[in-house]
mmCIF file of N, CA and C and ligand atoms in Angstrom:
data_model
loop_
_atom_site.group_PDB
_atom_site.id
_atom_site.type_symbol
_atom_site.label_atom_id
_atom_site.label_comp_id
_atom_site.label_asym_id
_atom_site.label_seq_id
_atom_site.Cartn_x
_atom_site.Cartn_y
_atom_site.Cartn_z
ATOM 1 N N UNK A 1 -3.464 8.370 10.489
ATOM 2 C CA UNK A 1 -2.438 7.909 11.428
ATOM 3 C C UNK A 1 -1.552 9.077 11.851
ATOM 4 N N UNK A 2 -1.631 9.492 13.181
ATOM 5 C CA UNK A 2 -0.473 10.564 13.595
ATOM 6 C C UNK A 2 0.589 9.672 13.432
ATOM 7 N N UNK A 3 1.362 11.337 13.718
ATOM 8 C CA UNK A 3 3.514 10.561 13.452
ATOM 9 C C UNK A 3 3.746 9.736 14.660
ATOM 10 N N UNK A 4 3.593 10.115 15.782
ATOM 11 C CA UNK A 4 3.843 9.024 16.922
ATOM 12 C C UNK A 4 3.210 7.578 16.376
ATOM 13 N N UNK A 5 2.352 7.333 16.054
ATOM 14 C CA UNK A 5 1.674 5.834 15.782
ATOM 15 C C UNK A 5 2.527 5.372 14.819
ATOM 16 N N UNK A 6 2.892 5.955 13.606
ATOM 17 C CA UNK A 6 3.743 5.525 12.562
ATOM 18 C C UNK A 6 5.347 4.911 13.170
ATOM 19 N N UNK A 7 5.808 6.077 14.030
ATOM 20 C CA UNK A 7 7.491 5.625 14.912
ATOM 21 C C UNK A 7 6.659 4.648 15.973
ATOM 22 N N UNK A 8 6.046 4.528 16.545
ATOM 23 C CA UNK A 8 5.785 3.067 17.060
ATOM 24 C C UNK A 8 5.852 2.203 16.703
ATOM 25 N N UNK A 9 5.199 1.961 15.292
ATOM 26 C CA UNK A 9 5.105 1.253 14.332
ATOM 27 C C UNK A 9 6.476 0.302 13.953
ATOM 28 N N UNK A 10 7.055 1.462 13.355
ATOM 29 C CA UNK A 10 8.443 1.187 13.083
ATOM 30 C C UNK A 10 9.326 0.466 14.322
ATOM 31 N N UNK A 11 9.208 1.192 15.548
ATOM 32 C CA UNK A 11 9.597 0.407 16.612
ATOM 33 C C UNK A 11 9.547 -0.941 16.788
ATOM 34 N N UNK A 12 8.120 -0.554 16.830
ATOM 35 C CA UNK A 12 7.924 -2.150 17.120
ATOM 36 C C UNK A 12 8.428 -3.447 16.126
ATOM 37 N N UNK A 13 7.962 -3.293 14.839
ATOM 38 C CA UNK A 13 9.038 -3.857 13.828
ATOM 39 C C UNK A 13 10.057 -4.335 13.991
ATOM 40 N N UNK A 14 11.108 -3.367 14.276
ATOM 41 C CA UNK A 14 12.668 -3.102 14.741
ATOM 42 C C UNK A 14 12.930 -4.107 16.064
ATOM 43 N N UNK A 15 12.010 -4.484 16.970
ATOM 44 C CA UNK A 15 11.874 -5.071 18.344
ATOM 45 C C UNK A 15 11.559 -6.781 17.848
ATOM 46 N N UNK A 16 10.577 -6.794 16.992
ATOM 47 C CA UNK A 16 10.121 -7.744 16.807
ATOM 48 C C UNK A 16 10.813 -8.911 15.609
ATOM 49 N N UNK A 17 11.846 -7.848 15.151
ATOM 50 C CA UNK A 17 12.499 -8.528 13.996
ATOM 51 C C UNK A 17 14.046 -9.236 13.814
ATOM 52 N N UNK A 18 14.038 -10.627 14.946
ATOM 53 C CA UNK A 18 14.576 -10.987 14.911
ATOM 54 C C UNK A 18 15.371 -12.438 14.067
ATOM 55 N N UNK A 19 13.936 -12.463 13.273
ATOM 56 C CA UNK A 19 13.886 -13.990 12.380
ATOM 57 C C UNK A 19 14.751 -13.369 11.090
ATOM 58 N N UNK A 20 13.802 -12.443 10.563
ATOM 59 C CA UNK A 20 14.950 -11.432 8.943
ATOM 60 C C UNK A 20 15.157 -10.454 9.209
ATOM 61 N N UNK A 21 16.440 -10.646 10.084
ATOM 62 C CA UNK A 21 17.760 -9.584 9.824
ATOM 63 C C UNK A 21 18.308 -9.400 8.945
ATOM 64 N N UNK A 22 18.499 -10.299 7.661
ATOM 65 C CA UNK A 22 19.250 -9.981 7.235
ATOM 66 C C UNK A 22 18.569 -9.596 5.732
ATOM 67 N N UNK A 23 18.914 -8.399 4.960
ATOM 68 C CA UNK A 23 18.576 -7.650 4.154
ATOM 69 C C UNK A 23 17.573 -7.759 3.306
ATOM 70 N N UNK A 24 18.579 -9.241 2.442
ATOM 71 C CA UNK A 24 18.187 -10.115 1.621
ATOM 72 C C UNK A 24 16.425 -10.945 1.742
ATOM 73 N N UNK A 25 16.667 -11.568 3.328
ATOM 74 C CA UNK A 25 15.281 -11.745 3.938
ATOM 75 C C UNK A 25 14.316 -10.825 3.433
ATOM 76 N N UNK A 26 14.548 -9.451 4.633
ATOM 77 C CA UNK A 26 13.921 -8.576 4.131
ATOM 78 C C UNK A 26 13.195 -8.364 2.711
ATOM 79 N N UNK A 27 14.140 -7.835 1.825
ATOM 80 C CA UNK A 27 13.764 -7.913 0.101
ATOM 81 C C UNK A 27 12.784 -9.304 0.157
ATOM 82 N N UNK A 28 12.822 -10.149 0.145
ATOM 83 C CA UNK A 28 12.418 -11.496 -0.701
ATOM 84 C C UNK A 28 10.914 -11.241 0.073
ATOM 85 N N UNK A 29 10.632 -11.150 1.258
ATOM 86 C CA UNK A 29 9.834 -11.243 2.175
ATOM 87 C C UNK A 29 8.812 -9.983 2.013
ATOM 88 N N UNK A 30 9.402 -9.139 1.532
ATOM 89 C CA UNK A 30 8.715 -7.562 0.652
ATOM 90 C C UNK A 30 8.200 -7.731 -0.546
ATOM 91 N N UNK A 31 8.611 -8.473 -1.177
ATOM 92 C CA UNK A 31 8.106 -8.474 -2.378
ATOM 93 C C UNK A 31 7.209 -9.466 -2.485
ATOM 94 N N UNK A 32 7.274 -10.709 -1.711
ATOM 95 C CA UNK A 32 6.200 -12.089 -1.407
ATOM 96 C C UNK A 32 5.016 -11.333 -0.547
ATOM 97 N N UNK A 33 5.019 -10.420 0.013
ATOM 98 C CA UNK A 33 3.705 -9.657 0.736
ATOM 99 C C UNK A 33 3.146 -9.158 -0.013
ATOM 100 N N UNK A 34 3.718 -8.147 -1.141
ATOM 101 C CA UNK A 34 3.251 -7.263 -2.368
ATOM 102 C C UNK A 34 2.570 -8.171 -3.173
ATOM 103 N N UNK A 35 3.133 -9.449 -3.586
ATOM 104 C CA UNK A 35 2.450 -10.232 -4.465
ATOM 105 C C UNK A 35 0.920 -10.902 -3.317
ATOM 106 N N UNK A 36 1.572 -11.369 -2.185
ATOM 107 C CA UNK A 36 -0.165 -11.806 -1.273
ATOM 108 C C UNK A 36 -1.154 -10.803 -1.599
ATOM 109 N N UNK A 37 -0.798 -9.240 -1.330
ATOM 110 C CA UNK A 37 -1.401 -8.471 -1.143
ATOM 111 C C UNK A 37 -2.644 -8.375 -2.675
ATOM 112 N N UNK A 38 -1.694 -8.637 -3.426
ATOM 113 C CA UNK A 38 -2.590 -8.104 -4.885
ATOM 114 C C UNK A 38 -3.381 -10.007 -4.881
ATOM 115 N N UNK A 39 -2.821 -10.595 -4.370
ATOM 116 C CA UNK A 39 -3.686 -11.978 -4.637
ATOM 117 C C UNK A 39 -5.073 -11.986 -3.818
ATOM 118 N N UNK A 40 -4.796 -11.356 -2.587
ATOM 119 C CA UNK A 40 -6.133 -11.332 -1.695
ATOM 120 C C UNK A 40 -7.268 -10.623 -2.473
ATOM 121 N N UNK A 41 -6.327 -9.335 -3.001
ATOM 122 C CA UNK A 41 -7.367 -8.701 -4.103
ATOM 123 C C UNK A 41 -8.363 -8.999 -4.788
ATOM 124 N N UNK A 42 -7.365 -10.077 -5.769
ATOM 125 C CA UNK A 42 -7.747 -10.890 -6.842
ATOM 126 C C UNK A 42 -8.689 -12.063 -6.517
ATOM 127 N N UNK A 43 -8.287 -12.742 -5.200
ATOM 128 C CA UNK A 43 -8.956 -13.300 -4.626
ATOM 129 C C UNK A 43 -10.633 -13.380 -4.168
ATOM 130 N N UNK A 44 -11.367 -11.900 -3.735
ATOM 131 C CA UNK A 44 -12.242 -11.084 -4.245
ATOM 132 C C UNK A 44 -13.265 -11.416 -4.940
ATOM 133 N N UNK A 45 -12.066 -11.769 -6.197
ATOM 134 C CA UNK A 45 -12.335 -11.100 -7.623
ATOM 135 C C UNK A 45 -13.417 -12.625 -8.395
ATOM 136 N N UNK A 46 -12.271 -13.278 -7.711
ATOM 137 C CA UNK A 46 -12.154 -14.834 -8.573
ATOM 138 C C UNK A 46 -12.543 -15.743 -7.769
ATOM 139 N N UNK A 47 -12.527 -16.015 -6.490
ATOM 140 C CA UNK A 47 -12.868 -16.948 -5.381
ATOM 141 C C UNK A 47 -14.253 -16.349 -4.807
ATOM 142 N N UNK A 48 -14.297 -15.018 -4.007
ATOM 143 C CA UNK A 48 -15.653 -14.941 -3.217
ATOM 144 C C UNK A 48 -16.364 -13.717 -4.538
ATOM 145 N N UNK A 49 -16.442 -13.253 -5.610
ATOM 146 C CA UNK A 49 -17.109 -12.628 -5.978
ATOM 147 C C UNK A 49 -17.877 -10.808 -5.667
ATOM 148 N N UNK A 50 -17.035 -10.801 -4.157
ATOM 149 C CA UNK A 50 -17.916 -9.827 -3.715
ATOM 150 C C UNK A 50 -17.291 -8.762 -4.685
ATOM 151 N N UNK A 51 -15.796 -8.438 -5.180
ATOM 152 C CA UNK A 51 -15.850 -7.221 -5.999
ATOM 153 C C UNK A 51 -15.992 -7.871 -7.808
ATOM 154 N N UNK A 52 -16.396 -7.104 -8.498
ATOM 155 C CA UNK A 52 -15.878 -7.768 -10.064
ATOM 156 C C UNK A 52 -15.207 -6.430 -10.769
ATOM 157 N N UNK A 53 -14.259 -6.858 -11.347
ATOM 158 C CA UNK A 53 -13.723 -6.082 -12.380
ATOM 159 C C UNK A 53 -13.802 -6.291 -13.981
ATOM 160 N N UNK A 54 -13.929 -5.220 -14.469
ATOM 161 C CA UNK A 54 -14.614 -5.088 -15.893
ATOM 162 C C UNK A 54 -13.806 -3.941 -16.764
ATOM 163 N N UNK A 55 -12.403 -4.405 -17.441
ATOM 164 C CA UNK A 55 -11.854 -3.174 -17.511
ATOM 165 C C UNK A 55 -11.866 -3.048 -19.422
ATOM 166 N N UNK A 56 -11.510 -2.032 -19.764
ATOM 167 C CA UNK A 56 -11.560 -1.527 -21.221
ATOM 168 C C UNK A 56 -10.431 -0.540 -21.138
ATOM 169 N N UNK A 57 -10.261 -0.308 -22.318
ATOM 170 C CA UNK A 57 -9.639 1.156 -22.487
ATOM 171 C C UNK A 57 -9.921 2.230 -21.756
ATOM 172 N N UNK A 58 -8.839 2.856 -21.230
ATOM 173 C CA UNK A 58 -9.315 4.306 -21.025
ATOM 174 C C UNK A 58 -9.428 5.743 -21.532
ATOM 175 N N UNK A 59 -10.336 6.200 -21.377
ATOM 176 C CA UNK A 59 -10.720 7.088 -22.421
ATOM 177 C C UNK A 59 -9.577 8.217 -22.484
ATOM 178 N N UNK A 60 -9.181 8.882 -23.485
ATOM 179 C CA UNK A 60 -8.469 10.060 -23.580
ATOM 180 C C UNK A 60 -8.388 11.503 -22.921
ATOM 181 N N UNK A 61 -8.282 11.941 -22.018
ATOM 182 C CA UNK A 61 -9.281 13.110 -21.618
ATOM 183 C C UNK A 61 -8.350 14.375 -21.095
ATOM 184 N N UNK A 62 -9.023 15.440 -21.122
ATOM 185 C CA UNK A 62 -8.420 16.911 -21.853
ATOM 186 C C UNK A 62 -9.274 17.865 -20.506
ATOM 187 N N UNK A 63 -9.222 16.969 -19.723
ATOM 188 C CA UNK A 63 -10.450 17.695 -18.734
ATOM 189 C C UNK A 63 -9.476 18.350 -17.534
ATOM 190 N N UNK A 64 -9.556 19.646 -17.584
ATOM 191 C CA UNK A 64 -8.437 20.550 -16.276
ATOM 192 C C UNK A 64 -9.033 20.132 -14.807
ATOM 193 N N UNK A 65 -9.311 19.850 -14.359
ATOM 194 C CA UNK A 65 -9.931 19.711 -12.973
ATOM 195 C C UNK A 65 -10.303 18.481 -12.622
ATOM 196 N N UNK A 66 -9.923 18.055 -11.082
ATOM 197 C CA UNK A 66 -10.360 16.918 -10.537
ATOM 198 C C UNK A 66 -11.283 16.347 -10.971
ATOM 199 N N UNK A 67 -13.168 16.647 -10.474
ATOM 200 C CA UNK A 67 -14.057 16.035 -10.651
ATOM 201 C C UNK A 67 -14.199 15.930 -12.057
ATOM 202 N N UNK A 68 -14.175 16.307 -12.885
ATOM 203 C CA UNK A 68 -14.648 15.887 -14.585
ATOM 204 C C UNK A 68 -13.242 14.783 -14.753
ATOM 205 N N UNK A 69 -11.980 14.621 -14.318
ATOM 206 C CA UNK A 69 -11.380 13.702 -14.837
ATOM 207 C C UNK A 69 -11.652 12.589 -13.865
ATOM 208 N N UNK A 70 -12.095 12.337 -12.917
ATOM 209 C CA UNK A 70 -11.942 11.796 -11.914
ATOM 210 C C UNK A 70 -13.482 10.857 -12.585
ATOM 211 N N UNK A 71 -13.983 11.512 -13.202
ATOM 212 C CA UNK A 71 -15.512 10.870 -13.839
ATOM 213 C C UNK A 71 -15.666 10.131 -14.987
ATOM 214 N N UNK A 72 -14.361 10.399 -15.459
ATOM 215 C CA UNK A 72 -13.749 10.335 -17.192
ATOM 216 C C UNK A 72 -12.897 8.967 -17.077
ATOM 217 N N UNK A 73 -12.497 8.601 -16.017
ATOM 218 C CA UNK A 73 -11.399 7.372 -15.847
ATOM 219 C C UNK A 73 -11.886 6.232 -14.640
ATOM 220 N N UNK A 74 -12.082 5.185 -15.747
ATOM 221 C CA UNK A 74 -12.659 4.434 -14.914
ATOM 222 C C UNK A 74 -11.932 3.415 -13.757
ATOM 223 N N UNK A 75 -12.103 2.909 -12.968
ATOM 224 C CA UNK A 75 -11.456 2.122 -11.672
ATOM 225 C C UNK A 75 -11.610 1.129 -12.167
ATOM 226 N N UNK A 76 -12.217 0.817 -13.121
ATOM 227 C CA UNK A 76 -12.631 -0.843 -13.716
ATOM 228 C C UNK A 76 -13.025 -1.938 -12.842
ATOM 229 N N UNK A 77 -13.813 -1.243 -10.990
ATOM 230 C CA UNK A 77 -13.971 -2.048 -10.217
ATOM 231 C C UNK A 77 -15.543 -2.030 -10.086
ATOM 232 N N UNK A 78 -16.089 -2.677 -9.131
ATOM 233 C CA UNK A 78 -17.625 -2.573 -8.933
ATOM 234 C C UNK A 78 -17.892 -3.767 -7.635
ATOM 235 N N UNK A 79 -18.479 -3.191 -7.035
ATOM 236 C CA UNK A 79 -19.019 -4.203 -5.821
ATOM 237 C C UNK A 79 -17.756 -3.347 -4.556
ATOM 238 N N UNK A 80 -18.097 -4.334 -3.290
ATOM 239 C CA UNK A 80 -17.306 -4.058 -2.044
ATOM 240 C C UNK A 80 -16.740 -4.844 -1.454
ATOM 241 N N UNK A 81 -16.160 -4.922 -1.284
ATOM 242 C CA UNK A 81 -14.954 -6.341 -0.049
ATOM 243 C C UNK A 81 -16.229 -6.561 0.586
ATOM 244 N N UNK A 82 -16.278 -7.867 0.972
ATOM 245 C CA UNK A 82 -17.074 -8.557 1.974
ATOM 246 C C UNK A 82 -16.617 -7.882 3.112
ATOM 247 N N UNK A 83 -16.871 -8.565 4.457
ATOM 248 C CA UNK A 83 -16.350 -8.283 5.542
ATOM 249 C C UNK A 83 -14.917 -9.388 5.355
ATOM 250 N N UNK A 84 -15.284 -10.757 5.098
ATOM 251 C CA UNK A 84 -14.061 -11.686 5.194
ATOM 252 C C UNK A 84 -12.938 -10.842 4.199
ATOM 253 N N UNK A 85 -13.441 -10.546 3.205
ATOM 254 C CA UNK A 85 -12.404 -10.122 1.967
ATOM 255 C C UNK A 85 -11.436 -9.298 2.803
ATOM 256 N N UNK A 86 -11.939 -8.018 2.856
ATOM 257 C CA UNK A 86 -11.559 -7.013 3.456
ATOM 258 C C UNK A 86 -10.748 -7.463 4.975
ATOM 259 N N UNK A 87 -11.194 -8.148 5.492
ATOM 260 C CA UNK A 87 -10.084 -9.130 6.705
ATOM 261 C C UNK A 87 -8.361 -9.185 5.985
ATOM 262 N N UNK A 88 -9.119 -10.317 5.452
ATOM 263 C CA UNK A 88 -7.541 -10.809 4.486
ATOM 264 C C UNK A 88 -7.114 -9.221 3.548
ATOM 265 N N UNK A 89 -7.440 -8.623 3.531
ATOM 266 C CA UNK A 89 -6.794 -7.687 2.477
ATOM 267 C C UNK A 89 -6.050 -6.856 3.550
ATOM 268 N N UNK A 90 -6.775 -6.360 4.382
ATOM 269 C CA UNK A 90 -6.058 -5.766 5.485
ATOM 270 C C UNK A 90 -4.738 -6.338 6.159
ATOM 271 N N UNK A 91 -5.261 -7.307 6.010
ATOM 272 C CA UNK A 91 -4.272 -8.238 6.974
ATOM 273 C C UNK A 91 -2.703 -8.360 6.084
ATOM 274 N N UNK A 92 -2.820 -8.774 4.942
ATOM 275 C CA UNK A 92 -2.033 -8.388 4.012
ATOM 276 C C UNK A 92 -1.562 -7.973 3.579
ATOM 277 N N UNK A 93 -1.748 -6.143 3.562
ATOM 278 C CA UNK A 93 -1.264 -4.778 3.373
ATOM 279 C C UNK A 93 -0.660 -4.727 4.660
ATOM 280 N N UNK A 94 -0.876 -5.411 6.111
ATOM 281 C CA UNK A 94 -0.392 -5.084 7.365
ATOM 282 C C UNK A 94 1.052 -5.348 7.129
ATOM 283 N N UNK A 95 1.095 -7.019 6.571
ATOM 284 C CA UNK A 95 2.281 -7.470 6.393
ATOM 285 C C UNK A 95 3.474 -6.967 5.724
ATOM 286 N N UNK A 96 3.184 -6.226 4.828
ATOM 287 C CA UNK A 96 3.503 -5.711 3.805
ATOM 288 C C UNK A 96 4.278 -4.194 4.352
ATOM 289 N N UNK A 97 3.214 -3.765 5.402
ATOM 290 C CA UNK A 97 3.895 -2.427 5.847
ATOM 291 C C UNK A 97 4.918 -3.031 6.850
ATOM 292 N N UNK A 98 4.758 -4.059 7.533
ATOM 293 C CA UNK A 98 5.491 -4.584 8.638
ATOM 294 C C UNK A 98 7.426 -4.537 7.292
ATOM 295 N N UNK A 99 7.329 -5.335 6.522
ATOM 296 C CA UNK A 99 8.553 -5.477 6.151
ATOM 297 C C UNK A 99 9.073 -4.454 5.203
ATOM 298 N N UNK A 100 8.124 -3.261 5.006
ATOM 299 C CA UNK A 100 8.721 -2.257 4.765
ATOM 300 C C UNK A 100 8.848 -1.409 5.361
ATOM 301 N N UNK A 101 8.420 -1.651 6.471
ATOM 302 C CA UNK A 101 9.430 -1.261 7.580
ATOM 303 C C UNK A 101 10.522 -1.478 8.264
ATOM 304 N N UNK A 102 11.168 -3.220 8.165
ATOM 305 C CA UNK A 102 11.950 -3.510 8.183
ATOM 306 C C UNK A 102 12.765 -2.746 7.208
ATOM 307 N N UNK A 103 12.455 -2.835 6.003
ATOM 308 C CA UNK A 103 13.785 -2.224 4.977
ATOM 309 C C UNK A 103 13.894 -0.757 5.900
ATOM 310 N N UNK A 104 12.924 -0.085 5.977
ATOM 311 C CA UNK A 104 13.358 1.308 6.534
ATOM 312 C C UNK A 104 14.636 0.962 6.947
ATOM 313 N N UNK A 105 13.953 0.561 8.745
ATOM 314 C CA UNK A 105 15.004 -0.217 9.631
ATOM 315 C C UNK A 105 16.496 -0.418 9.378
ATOM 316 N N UNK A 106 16.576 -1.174 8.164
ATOM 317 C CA UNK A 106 17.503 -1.756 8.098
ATOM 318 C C UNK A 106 18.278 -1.018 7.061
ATOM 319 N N UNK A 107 17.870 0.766 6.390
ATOM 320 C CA UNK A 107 18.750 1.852 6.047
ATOM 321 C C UNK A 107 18.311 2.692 6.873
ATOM 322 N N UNK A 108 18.404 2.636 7.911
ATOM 323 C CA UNK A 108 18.154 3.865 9.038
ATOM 324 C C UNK A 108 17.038 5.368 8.253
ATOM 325 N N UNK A 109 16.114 4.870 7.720
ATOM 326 C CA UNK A 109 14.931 5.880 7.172
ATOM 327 C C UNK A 109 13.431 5.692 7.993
ATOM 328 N N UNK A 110 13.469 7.008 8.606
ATOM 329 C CA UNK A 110 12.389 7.220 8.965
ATOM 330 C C UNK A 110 10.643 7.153 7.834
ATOM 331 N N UNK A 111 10.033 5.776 8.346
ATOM 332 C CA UNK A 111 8.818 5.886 7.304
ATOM 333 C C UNK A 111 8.057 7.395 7.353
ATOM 334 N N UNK A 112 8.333 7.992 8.442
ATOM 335 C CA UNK A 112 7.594 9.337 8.269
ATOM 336 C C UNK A 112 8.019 10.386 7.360
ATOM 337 N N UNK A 113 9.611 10.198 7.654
ATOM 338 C CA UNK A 113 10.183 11.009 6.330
ATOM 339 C C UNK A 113 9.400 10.580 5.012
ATOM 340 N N UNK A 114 9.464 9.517 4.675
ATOM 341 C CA UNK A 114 9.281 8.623 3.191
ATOM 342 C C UNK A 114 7.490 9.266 3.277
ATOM 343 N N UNK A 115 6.891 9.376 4.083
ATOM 344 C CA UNK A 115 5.399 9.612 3.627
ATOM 345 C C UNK A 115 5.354 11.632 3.434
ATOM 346 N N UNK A 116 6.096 11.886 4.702
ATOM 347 C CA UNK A 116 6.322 13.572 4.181
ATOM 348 C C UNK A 116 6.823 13.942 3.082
ATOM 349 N N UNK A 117 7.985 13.064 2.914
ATOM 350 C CA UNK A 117 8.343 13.860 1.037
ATOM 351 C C UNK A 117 7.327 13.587 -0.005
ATOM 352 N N UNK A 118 6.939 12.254 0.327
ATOM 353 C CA UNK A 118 5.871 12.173 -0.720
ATOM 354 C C UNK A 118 4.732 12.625 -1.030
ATOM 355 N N UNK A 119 3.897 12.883 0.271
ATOM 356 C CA UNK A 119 3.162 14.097 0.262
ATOM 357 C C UNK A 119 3.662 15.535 0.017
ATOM 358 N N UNK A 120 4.672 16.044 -0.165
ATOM 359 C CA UNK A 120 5.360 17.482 -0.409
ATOM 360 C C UNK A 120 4.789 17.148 -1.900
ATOM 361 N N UNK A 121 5.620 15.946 -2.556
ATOM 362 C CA UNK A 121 5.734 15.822 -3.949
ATOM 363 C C UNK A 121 4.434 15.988 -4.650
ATOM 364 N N UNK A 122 3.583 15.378 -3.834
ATOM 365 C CA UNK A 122 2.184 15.173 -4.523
ATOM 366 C C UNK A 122 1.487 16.274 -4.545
ATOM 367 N N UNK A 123 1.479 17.346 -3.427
ATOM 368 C CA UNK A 123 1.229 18.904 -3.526
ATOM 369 C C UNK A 123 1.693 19.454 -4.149
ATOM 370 N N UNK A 124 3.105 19.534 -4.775
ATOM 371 C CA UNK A 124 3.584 20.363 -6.106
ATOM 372 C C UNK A 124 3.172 19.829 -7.177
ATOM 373 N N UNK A 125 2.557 18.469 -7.676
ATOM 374 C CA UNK A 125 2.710 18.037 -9.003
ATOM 375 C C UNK A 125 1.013 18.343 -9.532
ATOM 376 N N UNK A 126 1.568 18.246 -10.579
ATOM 377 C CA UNK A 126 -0.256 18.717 -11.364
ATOM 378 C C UNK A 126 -0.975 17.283 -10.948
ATOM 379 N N UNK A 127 -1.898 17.418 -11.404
ATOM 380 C CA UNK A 127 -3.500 16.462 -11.837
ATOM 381 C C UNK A 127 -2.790 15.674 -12.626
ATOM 382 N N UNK A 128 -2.165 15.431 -13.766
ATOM 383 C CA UNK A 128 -1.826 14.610 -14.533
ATOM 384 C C UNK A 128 -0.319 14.058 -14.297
ATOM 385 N N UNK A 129 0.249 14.291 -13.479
ATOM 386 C CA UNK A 129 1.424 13.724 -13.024
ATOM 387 C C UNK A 129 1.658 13.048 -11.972
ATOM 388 N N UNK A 130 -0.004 12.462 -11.548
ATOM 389 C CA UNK A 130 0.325 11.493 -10.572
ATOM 390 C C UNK A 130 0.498 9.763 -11.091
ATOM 391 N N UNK A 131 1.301 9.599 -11.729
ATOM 392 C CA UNK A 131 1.515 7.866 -11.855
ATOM 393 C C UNK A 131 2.756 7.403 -11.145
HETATM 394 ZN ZN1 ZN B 201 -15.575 -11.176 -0.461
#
């Protein structure tokens, strides 16, 4: 996504958000998307089958470099979003960016700022300090 598409984004939000103005909305309405979002997931998981998850412990590992840790830690996932899955999951994460964009909005923060620092951050930090 270029930066122009992202401040559109936000625009449009800002244009369109006349039902929760007010903060509180916002919050409640952010956090009820976050929870859809991980249900569509789960949904997947437990309703259409197309992904399954199979998780255990994860192993301990001492490994300096991307690919050997990246091989060492498992995703505990398997299979692929359907096409329907992947609909609703999208659709869900949409929502989700929609009202966190409202919060932007509604402390005058640019989402582009919020993705540039965080990418700065993630370029200075080691391999093991991304949680
Ligand atoms: Zn599916």
């Amino acid at each position: 996504m270029r930066d122009h598409q992202l401040d559109r984004f936000q625009t449009q939000v800002a244009e369109l958000l006349l039902r929760h103005r007010s903060v509180l909305d916002v919050l409640s309405k952010l956090q009820e998307t976050s929870a859809r979002t991980n249900r569509s997931i789960t949904k997947a998981v437990t309703n259409c089958g197309c992904l399954k998850v199979q998780a255990g412990k994860q192993p301990f590992t001492s490994a300096s470099n991307f690919d050997t840790a990246k091989d060492a830690v498992d995703t505990h996932l398997s299979g692929d979003l359907c096409e329907h899955c992947r609909d609703v999951v999208v659709s869900e994460m949409g929502k989700h960016l929609f009202y966190l964009a409202s919060a932007c909005n509604l402390l005058d923060i640019h989402m582009r700022d919020v993705i540039e620092k965080e990418s700065e951050k993630l370029s200075t930090l080691g391999l093991f300090n991304m949680s």
